[in-house]
Amino acid sequence: MKFPFKKKTTTPDTLKVPEHVAIIMDGNGRWAKNRGLPRAAGHRAGADSVREIVRSCDKLGIKYLTLYAFSSENWNRPEKEVTMLMGLLEKFLKDKLPEMLEDNVRLRAIGRLDMLPAHVRAELDNAIEKTSKNTAVTMTLALSYGGREEIVDAAKSIAEAVNKGELSTDQITNDLFSSHLYTSDIPDPDLLIRTSGEVRLSNFLLWQLSYAEIVITSKNWPEFRHDELVTALEEYSRRDRRFGKVKPCNA
Ligand code: IPE
Ligand code: IPE
Ligand code: MG
């Protein structure tokens, strides 16, 4: 299938391209409800947005894409929905592997992955292994992921290193702490996008988003495609990232 770029086929010269974009893919249920469809249809349509966005990232020069796909709190949804989501995730990983290979995408996952059902874990491990040498976009799926859980896991692993005498407390710095997070090998996101209009983090990348620019769009995830990503980058490009400093011209 030809990649369906619509209007925004060119990248404006003024567009600042972030190295790492993180997305809270929200609104699949509402998208389906608006169309009188079951929630599962929304999650399936959302899977199509994933491919388009990962390919857009490659075209635009974004190296890292991190997608919030299932949160620690999502385990508290009705059992029927959790089972459906796990089934769709397994199918997504199986069906999309050839596309990920074709698109040269490297897949990673973060979260408490040991909580995933064995059949999902097997597909995930397989897709991660098969795509590990790919060099285009690194796509990280946050699965059974919670920012607080990640910080707790990092604190535990640091405490263990201290207990074993491998580390002293005065060696615990921001960088050391970051190196114990699930994301130790990828840079912090420059841009966080949340779809469906909600203005909250919902326990996503609490440490890593410290200085990310945040763009909220009212579009639901299944309708978030290339053009919407470019619109978010345009908004990002207008932001002045000061990191707590004073701009030289104002000093
Ligand atoms: C996002 O869509 C996907 C997951 C959280 C798994 P939702 O399922 O949260 O959709 P809404 O928010 O109910 O519309
Ligand atoms: C956040 O969406 C989690 C994912 C997109 C995977 P939710 O729909 O679960 O978040 P809340 O409940 O609106 O905060
Ligand atoms: Mg939601």
Coordinates of C-alpha atoms and ligand atoms in Angstrom, one line a residue:
M1 CA 0.0 0.0 0.0
K2 CA 1.2 3.5 -0.8
F3 CA 1.9 5.5 2.3
P4 CA -1.1 7.9 2.4
F5 CA 0.5 11.3 2.9
K6 CA -2.2 13.9 2.5
K7 CA -1.6 17.6 2.4
K8 CA 1.6 18.2 4.3
T9 CA 4.0 16.5 2.0
T10 CA 6.9 18.9 2.5
T11 CA 8.7 19.8 5.7
P12 CA 8.8 23.6 6.2
D13 CA 12.4 24.9 6.6
T14 CA 11.4 26.4 10.0
L15 CA 10.3 23.1 11.4
K16 CA 12.4 22.1 14.5
V17 CA 12.6 18.4 14.6
P18 CA 12.8 16.8 18.1
E19 CA 15.1 13.8 18.6
H20 CA 12.6 12.0 20.7
V21 CA 8.8 12.3 20.6
A22 CA 6.6 10.5 23.3
I23 CA 2.9 10.1 22.7
I24 CA 0.0 9.2 25.1
M25 CA -2.2 7.5 22.5
D26 CA -5.6 8.3 24.1
G27 CA -9.2 8.3 22.8
N28 CA -9.6 5.0 21.0
G29 CA -12.8 4.2 23.0
R30 CA -14.3 7.7 22.2
W31 CA -13.4 7.4 18.6
A32 CA -15.3 4.1 18.4
K33 CA -18.2 5.4 20.5
N34 CA -18.6 8.4 18.2
R35 CA -19.1 5.9 15.3
G36 CA -21.4 3.5 17.1
L37 CA -18.6 0.9 17.1
P38 CA -17.3 -1.4 19.9
R39 CA -14.2 -0.1 21.8
A40 CA -12.2 -2.9 20.1
A41 CA -12.7 -1.2 16.7
G42 CA -11.1 1.9 18.2
H43 CA -8.1 0.0 19.4
R44 CA -7.7 -1.7 16.0
A45 CA -8.0 1.7 14.2
G46 CA -5.4 3.0 16.6
A47 CA -2.9 0.3 15.4
D48 CA -3.1 1.9 11.9
S49 CA -2.1 5.3 13.3
V50 CA 1.0 3.6 14.9
R51 CA 2.3 2.6 11.5
E52 CA 1.7 5.9 9.9
I53 CA 3.3 7.8 12.7
V54 CA 6.4 5.7 12.9
R55 CA 6.9 6.1 9.2
S56 CA 6.3 9.9 9.5
C57 CA 8.9 10.0 12.2
D58 CA 11.4 8.4 9.8
K59 CA 10.5 10.8 7.0
L60 CA 10.8 13.8 9.4
G61 CA 14.1 12.7 11.0
I62 CA 12.7 11.9 14.5
K63 CA 15.0 9.1 15.8
Y64 CA 13.0 8.0 18.9
L65 CA 9.3 7.4 19.3
T66 CA 7.8 6.2 22.6
L67 CA 4.2 5.2 22.7
Y68 CA 2.1 4.7 25.8
A69 CA 0.1 1.6 24.9
F70 CA -1.0 0.1 28.3
S71 CA -0.5 1.7 31.7
S72 CA -0.2 0.1 35.1
E73 CA -3.6 1.5 35.9
N74 CA -5.1 0.0 32.8
W75 CA -5.0 -3.4 34.5
N76 CA -8.0 -2.1 36.5
R77 CA -10.2 -1.9 33.5
P78 CA -13.0 -4.6 33.2
E79 CA -11.4 -8.0 32.6
K80 CA -13.1 -8.3 29.2
E81 CA -11.4 -5.1 28.0
V82 CA -8.0 -6.2 29.4
T83 CA -8.3 -9.6 27.7
M84 CA -9.3 -7.9 24.4
L85 CA -6.4 -5.4 24.6
M86 CA -3.9 -8.2 25.3
G87 CA -5.3 -10.2 22.3
L88 CA -5.0 -7.1 20.1
L89 CA -1.4 -6.5 21.3
E90 CA -0.4 -10.0 20.5
K91 CA -2.0 -9.7 17.0
F92 CA -0.4 -6.3 16.5
L93 CA 3.1 -7.6 17.3
K94 CA 2.6 -10.7 15.1
D95 CA 1.0 -8.8 12.1
K96 CA 3.2 -5.7 12.2
L97 CA 6.5 -7.5 12.5
P98 CA 7.0 -7.7 8.6
E99 CA 6.1 -3.9 8.4
M100 CA 8.6 -3.1 11.2
L101 CA 11.2 -5.0 9.3
E102 CA 10.3 -3.4 6.0
D103 CA 10.4 0.1 7.7
N104 CA 13.7 -0.7 9.4
V105 CA 12.1 0.1 12.8
R106 CA 13.8 -1.1 16.0
L107 CA 11.3 -2.1 18.6
R108 CA 11.8 -1.9 22.4
A109 CA 9.5 -2.1 25.4
I110 CA 9.4 -0.6 28.8
G111 CA 7.3 -1.4 31.8
R112 CA 6.7 -4.3 34.1
L113 CA 6.8 -6.7 31.2
D114 CA 6.7 -9.8 33.4
M115 CA 3.0 -8.9 34.1
L116 CA 2.1 -9.5 30.5
P117 CA 0.5 -12.8 29.6
A118 CA 3.0 -15.4 28.3
H119 CA 1.5 -15.4 24.8
V120 CA 2.0 -11.6 24.5
R121 CA 5.4 -11.7 26.0
A122 CA 6.6 -14.3 23.5
E123 CA 5.5 -12.2 20.5
L124 CA 7.0 -9.1 22.1
D125 CA 10.4 -10.8 22.8
N126 CA 10.4 -12.2 19.2
A127 CA 9.6 -8.8 17.6
I128 CA 12.3 -7.0 19.8
E129 CA 14.9 -9.7 18.9
K130 CA 14.1 -9.7 15.1
T131 CA 14.2 -5.9 14.9
S132 CA 17.2 -5.3 17.2
K133 CA 19.6 -4.5 14.3
N134 CA 17.3 -2.0 12.6
T135 CA 18.6 1.5 12.3
A136 CA 15.7 3.9 11.4
V137 CA 13.3 4.9 14.2
T138 CA 13.6 3.3 17.7
M139 CA 10.0 2.7 18.7
T140 CA 9.5 2.0 22.4
L141 CA 6.2 0.6 23.5
A142 CA 5.3 1.4 27.2
L143 CA 3.4 -1.7 28.3
S144 CA 2.2 -2.4 31.8
Y145 CA 4.1 0.9 32.4
G146 CA 3.8 3.4 35.2
G147 CA 6.2 6.2 35.9
R148 CA 5.9 5.8 39.7
E149 CA 6.6 2.0 39.3
E150 CA 9.6 2.8 37.2
I151 CA 11.0 5.2 39.8
V152 CA 10.4 2.6 42.5
D153 CA 12.1 -0.1 40.5
A154 CA 15.1 2.2 40.0
A155 CA 15.2 3.1 43.7
K156 CA 15.2 -0.7 44.5
S157 CA 18.0 -1.4 42.1
I158 CA 20.1 1.4 43.5
A159 CA 19.4 0.3 47.1
E160 CA 20.6 -3.2 46.2
A161 CA 23.8 -1.9 44.7
V162 CA 24.4 0.2 47.8
N163 CA 23.7 -2.8 50.0
K164 CA 26.2 -4.9 48.1
G165 CA 28.8 -2.2 48.6
E166 CA 29.0 -1.6 44.8
L167 CA 27.8 2.0 45.2
S168 CA 28.0 4.7 47.9
T169 CA 25.2 7.1 48.5
D170 CA 27.2 10.1 47.5
Q171 CA 27.5 8.6 44.0
I172 CA 23.7 8.8 43.5
T173 CA 23.3 11.7 41.1
N174 CA 20.7 12.6 38.5
D175 CA 22.7 10.7 35.8
L176 CA 23.2 7.7 38.0
F177 CA 19.4 7.6 38.8
S178 CA 18.6 7.9 35.1
S179 CA 20.9 5.0 34.3
H180 CA 18.7 2.7 36.5
L181 CA 15.5 3.6 34.7
Y182 CA 13.9 1.4 32.0
T183 CA 14.9 4.2 29.5
S184 CA 18.6 4.2 30.4
D185 CA 19.7 3.9 26.8
I186 CA 17.5 6.5 25.2
P187 CA 17.5 10.3 25.5
D188 CA 14.6 12.1 27.4
P189 CA 11.7 13.1 25.2
D190 CA 11.8 16.6 23.8
L191 CA 8.1 16.6 22.9
L192 CA 5.1 14.9 24.6
I193 CA 1.9 14.7 22.6
R194 CA -1.4 13.6 24.1
T195 CA -4.4 13.0 22.0
S196 CA -8.1 13.3 22.8
G197 CA -7.8 16.5 24.7
E198 CA -7.0 15.3 28.2
V199 CA -4.5 17.5 30.0
R200 CA -2.7 15.1 32.3
L201 CA 0.3 12.8 32.4
S202 CA -1.5 9.6 33.6
N203 CA 1.7 8.3 35.2
F204 CA 3.7 8.4 32.0
L205 CA 7.5 9.0 32.0
L206 CA 7.4 11.1 35.2
W207 CA 11.1 11.5 35.5
Q208 CA 12.0 11.7 31.8
L209 CA 9.4 14.4 30.9
S210 CA 10.9 17.0 33.3
Y211 CA 11.7 19.4 30.5
A212 CA 9.6 18.1 27.6
E213 CA 7.4 20.5 25.7
I214 CA 3.8 19.3 25.9
V215 CA 1.3 19.5 23.0
I216 CA -2.3 18.4 23.5
T217 CA -4.5 17.8 20.5
S218 CA -8.3 17.2 20.6
K219 CA -7.9 14.5 17.9
N220 CA -8.5 11.0 19.1
W221 CA -5.6 8.6 18.5
P222 CA -7.1 6.7 15.5
E223 CA -7.4 10.1 13.6
F224 CA -3.9 11.3 14.6
R225 CA -1.9 10.9 11.4
H226 CA 1.0 12.5 9.5
D227 CA -0.6 15.9 9.2
E228 CA -1.4 16.0 12.9
L229 CA 2.1 15.1 13.8
V230 CA 3.4 17.9 11.6
T231 CA 1.0 20.3 13.2
A232 CA 2.3 19.3 16.7
L233 CA 5.9 19.8 15.4
E234 CA 4.9 23.3 14.2
E235 CA 3.6 24.1 17.7
Y236 CA 6.9 22.7 19.2
S237 CA 8.9 24.8 16.8
R238 CA 7.3 28.0 18.1
R239 CA 8.3 27.1 21.7
D240 CA 11.3 28.7 23.4
R241 CA 13.0 26.0 25.4
R242 CA 14.9 27.9 28.1
F243 CA 15.7 25.0 30.6
G244 CA 15.5 27.5 33.5
K245 CA 18.0 29.9 31.9
V246 CA 17.6 33.4 30.7
K247 CA 17.8 33.9 26.9
P248 CA 21.0 35.8 26.0
C249 CA 19.0 38.7 24.5
N250 CA 17.2 39.2 27.8
A251 CA 20.2 38.9 30.0
Ligands
IPE1 C1 -6.3 4.6 24.7 O1 -7.7 4.7 24.4 C2 -5.8 3.2 24.7 C3 -5.5 2.6 26.0 C4 -5.5 3.3 27.2 C5 -5.2 1.2 26.1 P1 -8.8 4.5 25.6 O2 -9.2 3.1 25.7 O3 -8.3 5.1 26.9 O4 -9.9 5.4 25.0 P2 -10.9 6.4 25.7 O5 -10.0 7.3 26.6 O6 -11.8 5.6 26.6 O7 -11.6 7.1 24.6
IPE2 C1 -3.4 6.7 29.4 O1 -4.7 6.7 29.0 C2 -2.7 5.4 29.1 C3 -2.5 5.0 27.7 C4 -2.8 5.8 26.7 C5 -2.0 3.7 27.5 P1 -5.9 6.4 29.9 O2 -7.2 6.5 29.1 O3 -5.7 5.1 30.6 O4 -5.8 7.6 31.0 P2 -6.8 8.3 31.9 O5 -7.5 7.2 32.7 O6 -7.7 9.1 31.1 O7 -6.0 9.1 32.8
MG3 MG -8.4 7.0 27.7

